[in-house]
PDB file of C-alpha atoms in Angstrom:
ATOM      1  CA  THR X 280      14.250   5.139  -0.565  1.00 63.00           C
ATOM      2  CA  ILE X 281      11.911   2.553   0.900  1.00 67.00           C
ATOM      3  CA  PRO X 282      10.997  -0.241  -1.514  1.00 72.00           C
ATOM      4  CA  GLY X 283       7.247  -0.705  -1.635  1.00 83.00           C
ATOM      5  CA  LEU X 284       4.308  -0.300   0.682  1.00 89.00           C
ATOM      6  CA  LEU X 285       3.722  -1.756   4.120  1.00 90.00           C
ATOM      7  CA  TYR X 286       0.877  -4.302   4.123  1.00 93.00           C
ATOM      8  CA  ALA X 287      -0.693  -5.592   7.346  1.00 94.00           C
ATOM      9  CA  GLN X 288      -3.107  -8.361   8.274  1.00 97.00           C
ATOM     10  CA  GLN X 289      -4.640  -8.921  11.723  1.00 97.00           C
ATOM     11  CA  VAL X 290      -6.268 -12.265  12.555  1.00 98.00           C
ATOM     12  CA  THR X 291      -8.053 -12.484  15.908  1.00 97.00           C
ATOM     13  CA  ILE X 292      -9.756 -15.539  17.385  1.00 97.00           C
ATOM     14  CA  TYR X 293     -12.229 -14.898  20.237  1.00 95.00           C
ATOM     15  CA  TRP X 294     -13.814 -17.359  22.648  1.00 94.00           C
ATOM     16  CA  SER X 295     -15.583 -17.345  25.997  1.00 91.00           C
ATOM     17  CA  LYS X 296     -14.871 -19.132  29.256  1.00 87.00           C
ATOM     18  CA  THR X 297     -17.355 -21.847  28.266  1.00 86.00           C
ATOM     19  CA  GLY X 298     -15.360 -22.434  25.063  1.00 86.00           C
ATOM     20  CA  ARG X 299     -12.193 -23.519  26.858  1.00 85.00           C
ATOM     21  CA  GLY X 300     -11.064 -27.113  26.464  1.00 84.00           C
ATOM     22  CA  MET X 301     -12.311 -29.668  23.960  1.00 87.00           C
ATOM     23  CA  PRO X 302     -13.990 -29.739  21.515  1.00 90.00           C
ATOM     24  CA  GLU X 303     -13.582 -25.974  20.899  1.00 87.00           C
ATOM     25  CA  ALA X 304      -9.831 -26.057  21.567  1.00 89.00           C
ATOM     26  CA  GLY X 305      -9.538 -28.465  18.651  1.00 91.00           C
ATOM     27  CA  GLN X 306     -11.555 -26.133  16.435  1.00 93.00           C
ATOM     28  CA  ARG X 307      -9.350 -23.168  17.390  1.00 92.00           C
ATOM     29  CA  ALA X 308      -6.192 -25.162  16.697  1.00 92.00           C
ATOM     30  CA  ARG X 309      -7.400 -25.631  13.110  1.00 95.00           C
ATOM     31  CA  CYS X 310      -8.060 -21.913  12.555  1.00 96.00           C
ATOM     32  CA  PRO X 311      -5.706 -20.388   9.964  1.00 97.00           C
ATOM     33  CA  LEU X 312      -3.246 -17.776  11.233  1.00 96.00           C
ATOM     34  CA  ALA X 313      -3.163 -15.954   7.881  1.00 98.00           C
ATOM     35  CA  PHE X 314      -5.480 -15.604   4.906  1.00 98.00           C
ATOM     36  CA  ALA X 315      -5.236 -14.974   1.178  1.00 97.00           C
ATOM     37  CA  LEU X 316      -6.720 -11.738  -0.113  1.00 96.00           C
ATOM     38  CA  SER X 317      -9.320 -11.181  -2.801  1.00 93.00           C
ATOM     39  CA  ALA X 318      -8.381  -8.915  -5.711  1.00 92.00           C
ATOM     40  CA  GLY X 319     -10.717  -6.266  -4.283  1.00 91.00           C
ATOM     41  CA  ASP X 320      -9.138  -6.448  -0.821  1.00 93.00           C
ATOM     42  CA  LEU X 321      -5.675  -6.231  -2.361  1.00 92.00           C
ATOM     43  CA  ALA X 322      -6.659  -3.057  -4.232  1.00 90.00           C
ATOM     44  CA  HIS X 323      -8.100  -1.516  -1.035  1.00 89.00           C
ATOM     45  CA  LEU X 324      -4.915  -2.338   0.904  1.00 90.00           C
ATOM     46  CA  ALA X 325      -2.866  -0.205  -1.487  1.00 84.00           C
ATOM     47  CA  ARG X 326      -4.534   2.848   0.078  1.00 78.00           C
ATOM     48  CA  ALA X 327      -2.894   4.527   3.062  1.00 72.00           C
ATOM     49  CA  ASN X 328      -3.944   3.561   6.596  1.00 74.00           C
ATOM     50  CA  THR X 329      -5.712   0.307   5.747  1.00 86.00           C
ATOM     51  CA  TYR X 330      -5.163  -3.267   6.893  1.00 91.00           C
ATOM     52  CA  SER X 331      -6.737  -6.678   6.390  1.00 95.00           C
ATOM     53  CA  SER X 332      -8.793  -7.814   9.384  1.00 95.00           C
ATOM     54  CA  ILE X 333     -10.124 -11.315   9.994  1.00 97.00           C
ATOM     55  CA  VAL X 334     -12.083 -12.203  13.109  1.00 98.00           C
ATOM     56  CA  MET X 335     -13.303 -15.629  14.192  1.00 97.00           C
ATOM     57  CA  TRP X 336     -15.707 -16.032  17.114  1.00 96.00           C
ATOM     58  CA  GLY X 337     -16.474 -19.177  19.056  1.00 94.00           C
ATOM     59  CA  ARG X 338     -20.151 -18.224  19.006  1.00 93.00           C
ATOM     60  CA  SER X 339     -20.132 -18.477  15.181  1.00 94.00           C
ATOM     61  CA  ALA X 340     -18.163 -21.758  15.031  1.00 94.00           C
ATOM     62  CA  TYR X 341     -14.931 -19.849  14.191  1.00 96.00           C
ATOM     63  CA  ARG X 342     -16.170 -18.909  10.715  1.00 96.00           C
ATOM     64  CA  PRO X 343     -13.796 -16.212   9.340  1.00 97.00           C
ATOM     65  CA  GLU X 344     -15.213 -12.716   8.830  1.00 96.00           C
ATOM     66  CA  GLN X 345     -12.810 -10.848   6.531  1.00 94.00           C
ATOM     67  CA  SER X 346     -12.704  -7.110   5.811  1.00 93.00           C
ATOM     68  CA  VAL X 347     -10.347  -4.269   4.981  1.00 92.00           C
ATOM     69  CA  GLU X 348     -10.347  -1.712   7.776  1.00 88.00           C
ATOM     70  CA  THR X 349      -9.271   1.907   7.840  1.00 81.00           C
ATOM     71  CA  HIS X 350      -6.705   2.371  10.569  1.00 73.00           C
ATOM     72  CA  PHE X 351      -7.169   5.592  12.533  1.00 67.00           C
ATOM     73  CA  ARG X 352      -4.429   6.140  15.076  1.00 58.00           C
ATOM     74  CA  TYR X 353      -4.254   9.746  16.139  1.00 58.00           C
ATOM     75  CA  TYR X 354      -0.499   9.937  16.645  1.00 59.00           C
ATOM     76  CA  ASP X 355       0.933   7.054  14.644  1.00 68.00           C
ATOM     77  CA  PRO X 356      -0.660   5.364  11.610  1.00 68.00           C
ATOM     78  CA  TYR X 357       1.500   2.262  12.166  1.00 80.00           C
ATOM     79  CA  ASP X 358       0.453   1.602  15.775  1.00 83.00           C
ATOM     80  CA  TRP X 359      -2.075  -1.102  16.671  1.00 88.00           C
ATOM     81  CA  GLY X 360      -1.681  -0.942  20.453  1.00 88.00           C
ATOM     82  CA  ALA X 361       0.514  -3.877  21.464  1.00 94.00           C
ATOM     83  CA  VAL X 362       2.056  -3.976  17.974  1.00 94.00           C
ATOM     84  CA  ALA X 363       3.630  -1.040  16.173  1.00 91.00           C
ATOM     85  CA  VAL X 364       5.794  -0.625  13.095  1.00 92.00           C
ATOM     86  CA  LYS X 365       8.448   2.049  12.724  1.00 89.00           C
ATOM     87  CA  PHE X 366       8.146   2.791   9.040  1.00 84.00           C
ATOM     88  CA  PRO X 367      10.123   3.886   7.188  1.00 76.00           C
ATOM     89  CA  HIS X 368      13.328   2.907   8.956  1.00 80.00           C
ATOM     90  CA  ASN X 369      16.629   2.673   7.043  1.00 79.00           C
ATOM     91  CA  GLU X 370      15.967   0.253   4.164  1.00 80.00           C
ATOM     92  CA  GLY X 371      12.815  -1.209   5.688  1.00 86.00           C
ATOM     93  CA  ALA X 372      10.905  -1.115   8.949  1.00 91.00           C
ATOM     94  CA  ILE X 373      11.050  -2.252  12.584  1.00 93.00           C
ATOM     95  CA  VAL X 374       8.192  -4.344  14.010  1.00 96.00           C
ATOM     96  CA  ARG X 375       7.747  -3.934  17.774  1.00 96.00           C
ATOM     97  CA  TYR X 376       5.589  -5.794  20.304  1.00 96.00           C
ATOM     98  CA  THR X 377       5.010  -4.293  23.753  1.00 95.00           C
ATOM     99  CA  TYR X 378       3.096  -6.252  26.384  1.00 94.00           C
ATOM    100  CA  SER X 379       0.449  -4.421  28.413  1.00 89.00           C
ATOM    101  CA  THR X 380      -2.562  -5.780  30.280  1.00 89.00           C
ATOM    102  CA  PHE X 381      -4.705  -3.144  28.543  1.00 84.00           C
ATOM    103  CA  HIS X 382      -3.871  -4.303  24.992  1.00 90.00           C
ATOM    104  CA  VAL X 383      -2.961  -7.959  25.517  1.00 92.00           C
ATOM    105  CA  GLY X 384      -4.784  -8.997  28.705  1.00 90.00           C
ATOM    106  CA  ALA X 385      -4.025 -11.431  31.492  1.00 90.00           C
ATOM    107  CA  PRO X 386      -2.106 -13.215  32.776  1.00 92.00           C
ATOM    108  CA  ASP X 387       0.206 -10.380  33.730  1.00 90.00           C
ATOM    109  CA  ARG X 388       3.625 -10.758  32.075  1.00 89.00           C
ATOM    110  CA  THR X 389       5.347  -7.673  33.473  1.00 83.00           C
ATOM    111  CA  PRO X 390       8.096  -6.716  33.663  1.00 84.00           C
ATOM    112  CA  ARG X 391       8.735  -7.615  30.057  1.00 85.00           C
ATOM    113  CA  PRO X 392      10.826  -5.460  27.738  1.00 91.00           C
ATOM    114  CA  PRO X 393       9.444  -4.715  24.263  1.00 94.00           C
ATOM    115  CA  LEU X 394      10.417  -7.218  21.567  1.00 95.00           C
ATOM    116  CA  ALA X 395      11.431  -5.992  18.112  1.00 96.00           C
ATOM    117  CA  CYS X 396      12.733  -7.297  14.811  1.00 96.00           C
ATOM    118  CA  PRO X 397      13.604  -5.805  11.426  1.00 96.00           C
ATOM    119  CA  LEU X 398      11.359  -6.044   8.373  1.00 96.00           C
ATOM    120  CA  GLY X 399      13.187  -5.855   5.058  1.00 94.00           C
ATOM    121  CA  PRO X 400      11.925  -5.698   1.482  1.00 94.00           C
ATOM    122  CA  ASP X 401       9.723  -8.680   0.518  1.00 95.00           C
ATOM    123  CA  GLU X 402      10.035 -10.204   3.999  1.00 96.00           C
ATOM    124  CA  LEU X 403       7.115 -11.397   6.098  1.00 98.00           C
ATOM    125  CA  VAL X 404       7.214 -10.822   9.861  1.00 98.00           C
ATOM    126  CA  ARG X 405       4.562 -12.308  12.143  1.00 98.00           C
ATOM    127  CA  VAL X 406       3.615 -11.278  15.713  1.00 98.00           C
ATOM    128  CA  THR X 407       1.466 -13.663  17.782  1.00 98.00           C
ATOM    129  CA  TYR X 408       0.076 -13.092  21.275  1.00 96.00           C
ATOM    130  CA  ASN X 409      -2.871 -14.099  23.425  1.00 96.00           C
ATOM    131  CA  GLY X 410      -4.682 -12.902  26.503  1.00 94.00           C
ATOM    132  CA  ARG X 411      -7.725 -13.051  28.742  1.00 93.00           C
ATOM    133  CA  PHE X 412     -10.032 -10.144  29.521  1.00 93.00           C
ATOM    134  CA  SER X 413     -12.807  -9.874  32.087  1.00 90.00           C
ATOM    135  CA  SER X 414     -15.826  -7.605  32.253  1.00 85.00           C
ATOM    136  CA  PRO X 415     -17.257  -5.882  35.337  1.00 86.00           C
ATOM    137  CA  LEU X 416     -19.954  -8.592  35.268  1.00 85.00           C
ATOM    138  CA  GLY X 417     -17.317 -11.305  35.676  1.00 82.00           C
ATOM    139  CA  GLU X 418     -17.515 -12.645  32.124  1.00 86.00           C
ATOM    140  CA  TRP X 419     -14.242 -13.783  30.552  1.00 88.00           C
ATOM    141  CA  ARG X 420     -13.193 -13.368  26.927  1.00 91.00           C
ATOM    142  CA  TYR X 421     -10.091 -14.908  25.409  1.00 95.00           C
ATOM    143  CA  GLU X 422      -8.191 -13.619  22.382  1.00 96.00           C
ATOM    144  CA  HIS X 423      -5.477 -15.068  20.165  1.00 97.00           C
ATOM    145  CA  THR X 424      -4.114 -12.372  17.827  1.00 97.00           C
ATOM    146  CA  VAL X 425      -1.755 -12.708  14.872  1.00 98.00           C
ATOM    147  CA  PHE X 426      -0.332  -9.739  12.968  1.00 98.00           C
ATOM    148  CA  SER X 427       1.482 -10.299   9.669  1.00 98.00           C
ATOM    149  CA  PHE X 428       3.487  -7.541   7.982  1.00 96.00           C
ATOM    150  CA  ILE X 429       5.132  -7.426   4.584  1.00 95.00           C
ATOM    151  CA  LEU X 430       6.969  -4.598   2.842  1.00 93.00           C
ATOM    152  CA  THR X 431       6.724  -5.070  -0.914  1.00 93.00           C
ATOM    153  CA  GLU X 432       6.405  -3.449  -4.324  1.00 92.00           C
ATOM    154  CA  ARG X 433       4.705  -6.596  -5.661  1.00 93.00           C
ATOM    155  CA  PRO X 434       1.656  -7.382  -3.505  1.00 94.00           C
ATOM    156  CA  ALA X 435      -0.004 -10.725  -4.202  1.00 96.00           C
ATOM    157  CA  PRO X 436      -3.204 -12.326  -2.899  1.00 96.00           C
ATOM    158  CA  GLU X 437      -1.199 -15.081  -1.132  1.00 98.00           C
ATOM    159  CA  MET X 438       1.517 -12.846   0.368  1.00 97.00           C
ATOM    160  CA  PHE X 439       0.398 -13.354   3.996  1.00 98.00           C
ATOM    161  CA  LEU X 440       0.447 -17.166   3.576  1.00 98.00           C
ATOM    162  CA  ALA X 441       4.247 -17.305   3.184  1.00 96.00           C
ATOM    163  CA  GLU X 442       6.482 -18.560   5.972  1.00 97.00           C
ATOM    164  CA  PRO X 443       7.604 -15.618   8.084  1.00 98.00           C
ATOM    165  CA  VAL X 444      11.287 -14.694   7.998  1.00 98.00           C
ATOM    166  CA  ARG X 445      11.057 -13.643  11.654  1.00 98.00           C
ATOM    167  CA  GLN X 446       8.458 -14.082  14.392  1.00 98.00           C
ATOM    168  CA  ILE X 447       7.657 -12.514  17.739  1.00 98.00           C
ATOM    169  CA  GLU X 448       5.565 -14.681  20.072  1.00 97.00           C
ATOM    170  CA  ASP X 449       4.058 -14.023  23.481  1.00 95.00           C
ATOM    171  CA  LEU X 450       1.732 -16.934  24.169  1.00 94.00           C
ATOM    172  CA  ALA X 451       0.599 -17.406  27.758  1.00 92.00           C
ATOM    173  CA  ASP X 452      -1.059 -20.435  29.308  1.00 87.00           C
ATOM    174  CA  LEU X 453      -4.674 -19.228  29.456  1.00 82.00           C
ATOM    175  CA  ARG X 454      -6.056 -21.863  31.827  1.00 70.00           C
TER     176      ARG X 454
END
C-alpha cells in the first residue's frame, strides 16, 4: 500500500526581455521557490487532481498570486508536461523531468535523456528548470519553474518549505 497522498506545488516566475539584468534580476533572486499553504488550500489539496500554483510576474513586481488549481490531464493525472510523477510506484513514486522546447523553452538542450528520482514517504523532491519563449511578434518571455512534491499521510501548511531530499535541476543561461 502507498502511504499517503501525493501533494504538488508549482511556482513559476515570469519576466520579459526588458526585465533581464538588474534591478529585476535581484528581485527575482529574492523570490521564494516554495510557499506555505493556508488551511483552506491544504483542505483543497486533499482532493484528487489538485495542486498548489503560485505565479509571480515581473509586470506586478513579482508579487505572489497563490491558488489551488484542478489538474486536468487527459491521459495522466500526474503529468505536468516537462514534469511527471509515476504514482503509485512500489512504496512511493518516481518523479521524472523530460526536456522539450515546447514545455521548457530555449535554449535547446537536446539531446538530453529524461532525469528521474524516487519519492518516498514523507520525502520532498524538487524539480527546477527555466526557459525562454518567443511569440510570432518577436516578444520574449522568460520562465523559471519549480515543482515540489511530497508523499505524506500528515500534510502540513509548511510541508513545501522543507529542504528537499532530492532535486532535479535544468537551469540554462538565459542571456
